[in-house]
Coordinates of N, CA and C and ligand atoms in Angstrom, one line a residue:
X1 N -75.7 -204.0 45.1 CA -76.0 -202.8 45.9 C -74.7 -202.1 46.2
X2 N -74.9 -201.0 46.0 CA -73.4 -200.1 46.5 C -73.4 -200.0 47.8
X3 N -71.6 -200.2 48.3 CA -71.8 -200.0 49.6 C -70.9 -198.8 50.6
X4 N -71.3 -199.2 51.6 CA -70.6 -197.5 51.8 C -69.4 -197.6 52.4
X5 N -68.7 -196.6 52.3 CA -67.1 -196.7 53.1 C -66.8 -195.8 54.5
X6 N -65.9 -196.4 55.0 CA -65.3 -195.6 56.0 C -64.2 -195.1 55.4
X7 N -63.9 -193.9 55.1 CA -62.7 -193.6 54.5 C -61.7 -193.0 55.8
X8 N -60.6 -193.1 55.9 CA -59.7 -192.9 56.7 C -58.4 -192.1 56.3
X9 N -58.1 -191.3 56.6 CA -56.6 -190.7 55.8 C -55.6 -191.2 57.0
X10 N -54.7 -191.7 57.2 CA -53.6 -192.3 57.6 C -53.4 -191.3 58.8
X11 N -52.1 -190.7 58.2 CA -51.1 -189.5 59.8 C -51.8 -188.8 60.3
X12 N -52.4 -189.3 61.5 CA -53.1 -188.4 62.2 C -54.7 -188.6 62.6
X13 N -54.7 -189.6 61.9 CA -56.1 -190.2 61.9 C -55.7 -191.7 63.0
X14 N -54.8 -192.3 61.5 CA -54.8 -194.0 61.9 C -53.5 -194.0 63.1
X15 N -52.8 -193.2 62.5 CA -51.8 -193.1 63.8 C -51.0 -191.8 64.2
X16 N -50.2 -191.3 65.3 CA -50.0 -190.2 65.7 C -49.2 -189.9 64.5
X17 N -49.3 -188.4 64.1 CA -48.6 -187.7 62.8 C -47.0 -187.3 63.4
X18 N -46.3 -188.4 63.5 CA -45.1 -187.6 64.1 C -44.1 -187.1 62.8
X19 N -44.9 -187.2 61.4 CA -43.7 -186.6 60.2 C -43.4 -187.5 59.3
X20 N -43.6 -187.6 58.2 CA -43.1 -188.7 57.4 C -42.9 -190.4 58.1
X21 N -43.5 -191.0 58.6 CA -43.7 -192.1 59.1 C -43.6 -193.0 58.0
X22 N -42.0 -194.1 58.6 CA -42.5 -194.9 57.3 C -41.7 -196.6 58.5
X23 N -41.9 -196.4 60.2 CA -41.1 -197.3 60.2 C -42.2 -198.1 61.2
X24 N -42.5 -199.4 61.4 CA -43.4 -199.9 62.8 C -43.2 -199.0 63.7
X25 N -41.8 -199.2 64.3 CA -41.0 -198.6 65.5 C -42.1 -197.2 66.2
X26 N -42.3 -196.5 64.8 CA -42.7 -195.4 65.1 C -44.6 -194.8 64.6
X27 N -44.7 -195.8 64.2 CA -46.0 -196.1 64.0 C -47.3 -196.0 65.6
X28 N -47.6 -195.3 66.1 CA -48.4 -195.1 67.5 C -50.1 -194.8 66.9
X29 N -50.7 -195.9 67.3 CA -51.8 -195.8 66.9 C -52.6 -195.1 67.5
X30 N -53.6 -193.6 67.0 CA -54.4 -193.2 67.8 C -55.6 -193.8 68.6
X31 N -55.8 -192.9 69.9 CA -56.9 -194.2 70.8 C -57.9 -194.0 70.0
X32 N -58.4 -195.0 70.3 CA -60.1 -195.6 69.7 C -59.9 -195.8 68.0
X33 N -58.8 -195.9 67.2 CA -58.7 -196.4 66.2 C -59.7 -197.9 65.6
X34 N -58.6 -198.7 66.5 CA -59.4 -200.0 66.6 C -60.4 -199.8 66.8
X35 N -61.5 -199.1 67.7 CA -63.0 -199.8 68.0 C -63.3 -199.0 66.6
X36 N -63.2 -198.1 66.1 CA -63.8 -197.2 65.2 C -64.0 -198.6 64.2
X37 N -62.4 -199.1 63.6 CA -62.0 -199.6 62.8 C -63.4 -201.1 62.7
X38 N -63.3 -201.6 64.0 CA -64.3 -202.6 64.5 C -65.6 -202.4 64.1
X39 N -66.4 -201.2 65.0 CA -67.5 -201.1 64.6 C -67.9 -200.6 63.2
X40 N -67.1 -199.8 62.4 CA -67.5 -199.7 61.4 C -67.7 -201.1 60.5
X41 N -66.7 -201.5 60.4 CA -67.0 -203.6 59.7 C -68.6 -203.9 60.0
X42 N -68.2 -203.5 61.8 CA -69.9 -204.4 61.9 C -70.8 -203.7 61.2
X43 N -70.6 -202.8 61.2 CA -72.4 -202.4 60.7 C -72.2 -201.9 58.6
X44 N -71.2 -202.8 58.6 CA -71.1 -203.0 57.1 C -70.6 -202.0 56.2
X45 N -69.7 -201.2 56.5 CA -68.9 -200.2 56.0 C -67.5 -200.8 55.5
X46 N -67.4 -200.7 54.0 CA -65.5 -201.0 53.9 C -65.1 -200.0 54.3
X47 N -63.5 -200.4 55.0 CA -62.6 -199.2 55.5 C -61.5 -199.2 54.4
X48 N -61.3 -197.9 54.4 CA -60.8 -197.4 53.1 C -59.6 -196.7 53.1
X49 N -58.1 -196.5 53.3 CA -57.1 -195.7 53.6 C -57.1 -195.2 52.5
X50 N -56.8 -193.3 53.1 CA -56.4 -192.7 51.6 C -55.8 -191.5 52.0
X51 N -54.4 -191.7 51.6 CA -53.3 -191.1 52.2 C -52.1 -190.2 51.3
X52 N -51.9 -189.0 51.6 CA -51.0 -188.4 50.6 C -49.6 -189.4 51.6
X53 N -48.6 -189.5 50.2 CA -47.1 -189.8 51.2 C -46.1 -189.9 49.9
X54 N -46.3 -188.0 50.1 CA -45.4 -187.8 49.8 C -44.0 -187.5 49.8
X55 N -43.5 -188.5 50.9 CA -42.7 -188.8 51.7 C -41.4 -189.6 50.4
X56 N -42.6 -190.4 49.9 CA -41.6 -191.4 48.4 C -41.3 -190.1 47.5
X57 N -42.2 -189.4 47.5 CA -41.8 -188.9 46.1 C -40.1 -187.6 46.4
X58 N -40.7 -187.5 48.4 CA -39.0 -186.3 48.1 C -38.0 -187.0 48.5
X59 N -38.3 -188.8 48.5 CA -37.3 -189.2 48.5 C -36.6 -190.3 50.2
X60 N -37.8 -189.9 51.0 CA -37.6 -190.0 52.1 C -37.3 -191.6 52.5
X61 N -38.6 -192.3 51.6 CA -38.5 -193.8 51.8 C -39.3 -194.1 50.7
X62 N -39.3 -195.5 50.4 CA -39.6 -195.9 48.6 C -41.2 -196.5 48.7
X63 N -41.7 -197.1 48.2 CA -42.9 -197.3 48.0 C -42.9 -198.9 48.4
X64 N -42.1 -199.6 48.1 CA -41.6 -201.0 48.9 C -41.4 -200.4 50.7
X65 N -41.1 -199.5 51.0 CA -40.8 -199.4 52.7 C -42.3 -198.7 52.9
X66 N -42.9 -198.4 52.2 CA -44.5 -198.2 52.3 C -45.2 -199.2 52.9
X67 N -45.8 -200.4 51.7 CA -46.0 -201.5 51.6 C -45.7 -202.3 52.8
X68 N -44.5 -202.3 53.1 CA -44.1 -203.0 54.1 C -45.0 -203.0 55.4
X69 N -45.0 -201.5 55.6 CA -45.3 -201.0 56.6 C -46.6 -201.3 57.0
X70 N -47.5 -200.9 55.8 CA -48.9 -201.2 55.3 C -49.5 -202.7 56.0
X71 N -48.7 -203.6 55.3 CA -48.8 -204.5 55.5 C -48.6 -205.1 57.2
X72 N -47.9 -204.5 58.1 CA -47.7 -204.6 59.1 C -48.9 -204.4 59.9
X73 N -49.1 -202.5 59.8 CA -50.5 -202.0 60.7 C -52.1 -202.9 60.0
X74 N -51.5 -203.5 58.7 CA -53.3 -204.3 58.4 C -53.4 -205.7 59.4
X75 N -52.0 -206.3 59.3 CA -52.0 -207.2 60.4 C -52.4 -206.8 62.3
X76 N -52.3 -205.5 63.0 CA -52.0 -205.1 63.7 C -53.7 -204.9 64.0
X77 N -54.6 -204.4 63.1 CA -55.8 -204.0 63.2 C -56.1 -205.5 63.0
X78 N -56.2 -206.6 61.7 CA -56.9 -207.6 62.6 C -56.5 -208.2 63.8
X79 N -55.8 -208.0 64.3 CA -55.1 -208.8 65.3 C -56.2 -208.0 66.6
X80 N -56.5 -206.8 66.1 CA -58.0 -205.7 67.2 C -59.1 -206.2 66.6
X81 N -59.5 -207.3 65.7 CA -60.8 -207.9 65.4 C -61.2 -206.7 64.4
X82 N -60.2 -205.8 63.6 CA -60.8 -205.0 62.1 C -60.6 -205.5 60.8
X83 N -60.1 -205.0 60.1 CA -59.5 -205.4 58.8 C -59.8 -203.9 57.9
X84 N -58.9 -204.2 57.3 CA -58.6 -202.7 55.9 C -59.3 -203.6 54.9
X85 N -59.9 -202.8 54.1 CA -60.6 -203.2 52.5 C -59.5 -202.6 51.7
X86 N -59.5 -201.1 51.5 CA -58.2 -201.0 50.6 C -57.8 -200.2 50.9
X87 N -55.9 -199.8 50.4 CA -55.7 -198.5 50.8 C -55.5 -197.8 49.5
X88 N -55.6 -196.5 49.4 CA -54.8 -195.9 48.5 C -53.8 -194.9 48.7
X89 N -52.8 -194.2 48.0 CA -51.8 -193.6 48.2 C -51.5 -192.7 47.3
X90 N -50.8 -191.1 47.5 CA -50.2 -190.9 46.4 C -48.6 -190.3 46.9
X91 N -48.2 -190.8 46.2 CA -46.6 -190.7 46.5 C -46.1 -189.6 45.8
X92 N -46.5 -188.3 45.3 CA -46.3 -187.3 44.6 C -46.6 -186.3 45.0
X93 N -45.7 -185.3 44.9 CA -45.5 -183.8 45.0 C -45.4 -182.8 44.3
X94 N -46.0 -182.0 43.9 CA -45.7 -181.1 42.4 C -44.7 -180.4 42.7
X95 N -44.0 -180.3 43.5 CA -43.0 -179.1 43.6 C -41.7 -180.1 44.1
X96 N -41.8 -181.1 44.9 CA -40.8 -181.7 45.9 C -40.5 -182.7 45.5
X97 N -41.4 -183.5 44.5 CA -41.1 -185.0 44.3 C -39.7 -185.0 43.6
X98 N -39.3 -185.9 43.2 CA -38.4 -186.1 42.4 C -38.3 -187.0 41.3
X99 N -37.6 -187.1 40.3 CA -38.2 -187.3 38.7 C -39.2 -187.7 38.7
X100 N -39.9 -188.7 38.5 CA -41.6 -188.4 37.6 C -42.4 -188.6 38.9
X101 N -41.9 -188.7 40.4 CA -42.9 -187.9 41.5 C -43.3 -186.4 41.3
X102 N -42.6 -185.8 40.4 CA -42.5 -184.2 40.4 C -44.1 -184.1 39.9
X103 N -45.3 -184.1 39.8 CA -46.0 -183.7 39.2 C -47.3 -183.3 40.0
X104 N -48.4 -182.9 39.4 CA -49.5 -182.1 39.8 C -50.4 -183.5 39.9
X105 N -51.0 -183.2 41.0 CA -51.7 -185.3 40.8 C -53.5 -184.8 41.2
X106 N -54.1 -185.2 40.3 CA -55.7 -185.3 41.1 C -55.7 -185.9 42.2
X107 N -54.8 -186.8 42.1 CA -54.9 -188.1 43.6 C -54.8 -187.9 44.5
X108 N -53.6 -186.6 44.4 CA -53.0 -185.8 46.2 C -54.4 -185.3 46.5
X109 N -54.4 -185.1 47.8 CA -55.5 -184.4 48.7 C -54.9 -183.4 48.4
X110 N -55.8 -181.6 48.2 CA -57.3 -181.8 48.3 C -57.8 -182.1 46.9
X111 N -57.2 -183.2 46.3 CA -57.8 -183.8 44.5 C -58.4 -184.8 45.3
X112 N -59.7 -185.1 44.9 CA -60.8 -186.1 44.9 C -60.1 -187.4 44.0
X113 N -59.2 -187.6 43.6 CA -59.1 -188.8 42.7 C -58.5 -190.1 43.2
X114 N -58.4 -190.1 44.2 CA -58.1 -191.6 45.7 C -59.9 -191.7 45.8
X115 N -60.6 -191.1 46.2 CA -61.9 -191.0 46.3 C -62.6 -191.9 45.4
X116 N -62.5 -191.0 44.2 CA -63.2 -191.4 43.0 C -62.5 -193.0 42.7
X117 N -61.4 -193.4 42.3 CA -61.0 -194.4 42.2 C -61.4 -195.5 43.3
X118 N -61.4 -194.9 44.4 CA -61.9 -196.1 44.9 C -63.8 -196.5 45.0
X119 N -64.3 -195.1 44.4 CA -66.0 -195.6 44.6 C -65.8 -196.3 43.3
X120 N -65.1 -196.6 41.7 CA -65.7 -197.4 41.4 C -64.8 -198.4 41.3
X121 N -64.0 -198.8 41.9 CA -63.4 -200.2 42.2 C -64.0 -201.0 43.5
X122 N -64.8 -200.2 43.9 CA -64.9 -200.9 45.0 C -66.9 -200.6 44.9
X123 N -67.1 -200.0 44.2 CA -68.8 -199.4 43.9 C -69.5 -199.0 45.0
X124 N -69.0 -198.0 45.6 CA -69.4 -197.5 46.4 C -69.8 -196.1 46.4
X125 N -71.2 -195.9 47.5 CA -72.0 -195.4 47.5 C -71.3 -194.0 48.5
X126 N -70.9 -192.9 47.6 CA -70.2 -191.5 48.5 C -71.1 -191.0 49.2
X127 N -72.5 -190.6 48.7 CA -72.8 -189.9 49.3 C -73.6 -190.4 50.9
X128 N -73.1 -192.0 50.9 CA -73.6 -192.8 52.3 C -72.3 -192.9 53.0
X129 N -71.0 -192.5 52.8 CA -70.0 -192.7 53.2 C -69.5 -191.8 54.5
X130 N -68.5 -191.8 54.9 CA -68.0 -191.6 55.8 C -66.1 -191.0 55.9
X131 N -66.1 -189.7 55.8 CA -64.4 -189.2 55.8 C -63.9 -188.7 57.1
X132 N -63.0 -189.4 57.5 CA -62.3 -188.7 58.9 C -60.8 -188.5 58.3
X133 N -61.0 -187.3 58.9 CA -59.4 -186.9 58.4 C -58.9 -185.5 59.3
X134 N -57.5 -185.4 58.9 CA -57.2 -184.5 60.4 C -56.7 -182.9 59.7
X135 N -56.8 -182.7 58.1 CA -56.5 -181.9 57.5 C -57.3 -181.1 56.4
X136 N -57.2 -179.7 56.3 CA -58.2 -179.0 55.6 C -58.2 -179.7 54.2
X137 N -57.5 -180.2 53.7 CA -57.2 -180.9 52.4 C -58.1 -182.3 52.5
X138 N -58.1 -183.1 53.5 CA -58.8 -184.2 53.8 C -60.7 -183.8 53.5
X139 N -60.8 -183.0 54.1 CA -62.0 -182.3 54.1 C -62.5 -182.3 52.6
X140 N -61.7 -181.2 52.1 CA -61.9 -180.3 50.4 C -61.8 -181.5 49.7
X141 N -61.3 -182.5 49.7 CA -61.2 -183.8 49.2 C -62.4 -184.8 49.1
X142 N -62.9 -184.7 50.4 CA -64.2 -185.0 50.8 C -65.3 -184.5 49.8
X143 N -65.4 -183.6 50.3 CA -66.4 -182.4 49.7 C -66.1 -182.7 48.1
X144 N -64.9 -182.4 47.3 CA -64.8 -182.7 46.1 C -65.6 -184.1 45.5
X145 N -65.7 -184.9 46.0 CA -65.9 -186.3 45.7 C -67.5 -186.2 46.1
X146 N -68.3 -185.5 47.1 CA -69.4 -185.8 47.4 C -69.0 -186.6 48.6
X147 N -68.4 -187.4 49.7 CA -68.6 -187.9 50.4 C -69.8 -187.1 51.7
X148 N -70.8 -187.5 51.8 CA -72.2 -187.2 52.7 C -71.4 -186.7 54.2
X149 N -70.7 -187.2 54.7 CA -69.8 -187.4 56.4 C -69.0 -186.7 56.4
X150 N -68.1 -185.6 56.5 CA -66.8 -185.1 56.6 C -66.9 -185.1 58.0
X151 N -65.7 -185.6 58.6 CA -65.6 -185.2 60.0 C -63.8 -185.0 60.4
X152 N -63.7 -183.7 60.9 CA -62.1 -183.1 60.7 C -61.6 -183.1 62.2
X153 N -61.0 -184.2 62.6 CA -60.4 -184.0 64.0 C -59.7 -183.3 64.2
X154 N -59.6 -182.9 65.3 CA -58.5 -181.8 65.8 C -58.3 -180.3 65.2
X155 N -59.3 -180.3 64.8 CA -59.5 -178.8 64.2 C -59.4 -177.8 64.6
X156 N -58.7 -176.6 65.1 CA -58.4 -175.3 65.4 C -59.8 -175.0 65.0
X157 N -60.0 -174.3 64.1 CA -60.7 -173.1 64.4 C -62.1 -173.5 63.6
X158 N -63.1 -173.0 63.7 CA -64.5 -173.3 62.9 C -64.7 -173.5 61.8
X159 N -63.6 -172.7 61.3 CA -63.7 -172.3 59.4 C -63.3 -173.7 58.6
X160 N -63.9 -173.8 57.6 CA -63.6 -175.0 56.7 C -64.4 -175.7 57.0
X161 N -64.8 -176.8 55.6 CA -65.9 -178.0 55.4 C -66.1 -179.1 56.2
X162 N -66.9 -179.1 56.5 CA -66.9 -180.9 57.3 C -67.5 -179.9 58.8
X163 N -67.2 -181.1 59.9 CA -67.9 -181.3 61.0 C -66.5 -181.5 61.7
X164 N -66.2 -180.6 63.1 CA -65.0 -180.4 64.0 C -65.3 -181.5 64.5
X165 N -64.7 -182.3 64.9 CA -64.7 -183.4 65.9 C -63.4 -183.4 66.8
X166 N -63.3 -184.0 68.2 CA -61.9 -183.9 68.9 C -61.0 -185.5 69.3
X167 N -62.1 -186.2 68.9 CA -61.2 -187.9 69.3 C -62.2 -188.8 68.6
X168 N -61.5 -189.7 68.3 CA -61.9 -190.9 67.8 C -63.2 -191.1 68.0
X169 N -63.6 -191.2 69.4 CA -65.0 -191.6 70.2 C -65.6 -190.9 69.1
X170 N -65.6 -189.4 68.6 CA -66.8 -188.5 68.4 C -67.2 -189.0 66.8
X171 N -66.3 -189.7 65.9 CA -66.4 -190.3 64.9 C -67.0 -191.4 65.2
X172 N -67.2 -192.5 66.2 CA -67.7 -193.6 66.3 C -68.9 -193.1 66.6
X173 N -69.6 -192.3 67.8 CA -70.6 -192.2 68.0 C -71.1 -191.3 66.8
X174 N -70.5 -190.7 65.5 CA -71.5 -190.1 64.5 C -71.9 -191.4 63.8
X175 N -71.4 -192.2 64.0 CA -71.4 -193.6 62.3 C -72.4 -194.2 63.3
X176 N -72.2 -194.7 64.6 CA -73.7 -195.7 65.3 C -74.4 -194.8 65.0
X177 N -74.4 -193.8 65.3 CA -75.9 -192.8 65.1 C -76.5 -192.8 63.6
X178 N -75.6 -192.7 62.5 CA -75.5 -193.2 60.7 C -76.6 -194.0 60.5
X179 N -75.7 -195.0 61.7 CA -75.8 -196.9 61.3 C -77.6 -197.1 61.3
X180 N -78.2 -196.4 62.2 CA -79.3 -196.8 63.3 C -80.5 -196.5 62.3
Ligands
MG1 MG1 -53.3 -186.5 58.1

């Protein structure tokens, strides 16, 4: 049986977007991450990072100081009773990367191809799924792929796909309401 995901885009979702983020030090988790992260497990959702950072590709920090990091906040979340299923990433920029980051990627948001890749490695079911994300690209990405849920925190103004939401809470109470 296919199952469904919580997909998650990273800066600004999983933690405060203060800019190319690539250190613990500076890693600040938004509130209600954790319970989101929790209750989605319980009611049988993989959680799924899927994150532009293109941060490697202009150069900022390498894809080993990624990883690292990665590896830090997965520990940090079970240590809140969650766990990450998988993340994905695209370390590329068409204009800013540098040598073969330089390119045009389906994978960057708003390319559906983090999406797509992960429904069939992981055989999941998009249109039962779930996107939170804090960028018009996160959304169009969504939408691109079929994910059923778009939900766009912190959103200025009405225009664009998905559903405005303002905090974490408003994401948890759409997915119990999903769950039920
Ligand atoms: Mg973001």
């Amino acid at each position: 049986m296919k199952q469904r995901a919580l997909f998650l885009d990273r800066d600004g979702v999983i933690n405060i977007d203060h800019g190319y983020v690539h250190k613990p030090e500076d890693f600040d988790f938004v509130n209600g991450i954790f319970e989101l992260i929790a209750a989605a497990k319980k009611n049988g959702y993989l959680i799924v990072i899927v994150t532009n950072q293109a941060g490697i590709g202009r150069g900022y920090y390498t894809e080993a100081d990624f990883h690292k990091l990665m590896n830090w906040v997965r520990q940090q979340i079970v240590q809140q009773g969650g766990e990450i299923d998988a993340i994905y990433y695209c370390p590329d920029h068409p204009e800013h990367g540098i040598g073969h980051y330089r390119r045009d990627s389906e994978f960057r948001k708003p390319g559906p191809g983090m999406l797509f890749q992960a429904q069939r490695e992981l055989d999941l079911d998009l249109a039962a799924s779930i996107f939170v994300g804090d960028n018009t690209s996160d959304m169009l990405a969504g939408q691109a792929a079929g994910v059923g849920t778009l939900l766009h925190i912190g959103r200025e103004s009405s225009e664009g796909p998905g559903t405005a939401i303002r905090k974490l809470d408003d994401a948890l109470a759409y997915l119990i309401a999903k769950s039920q």
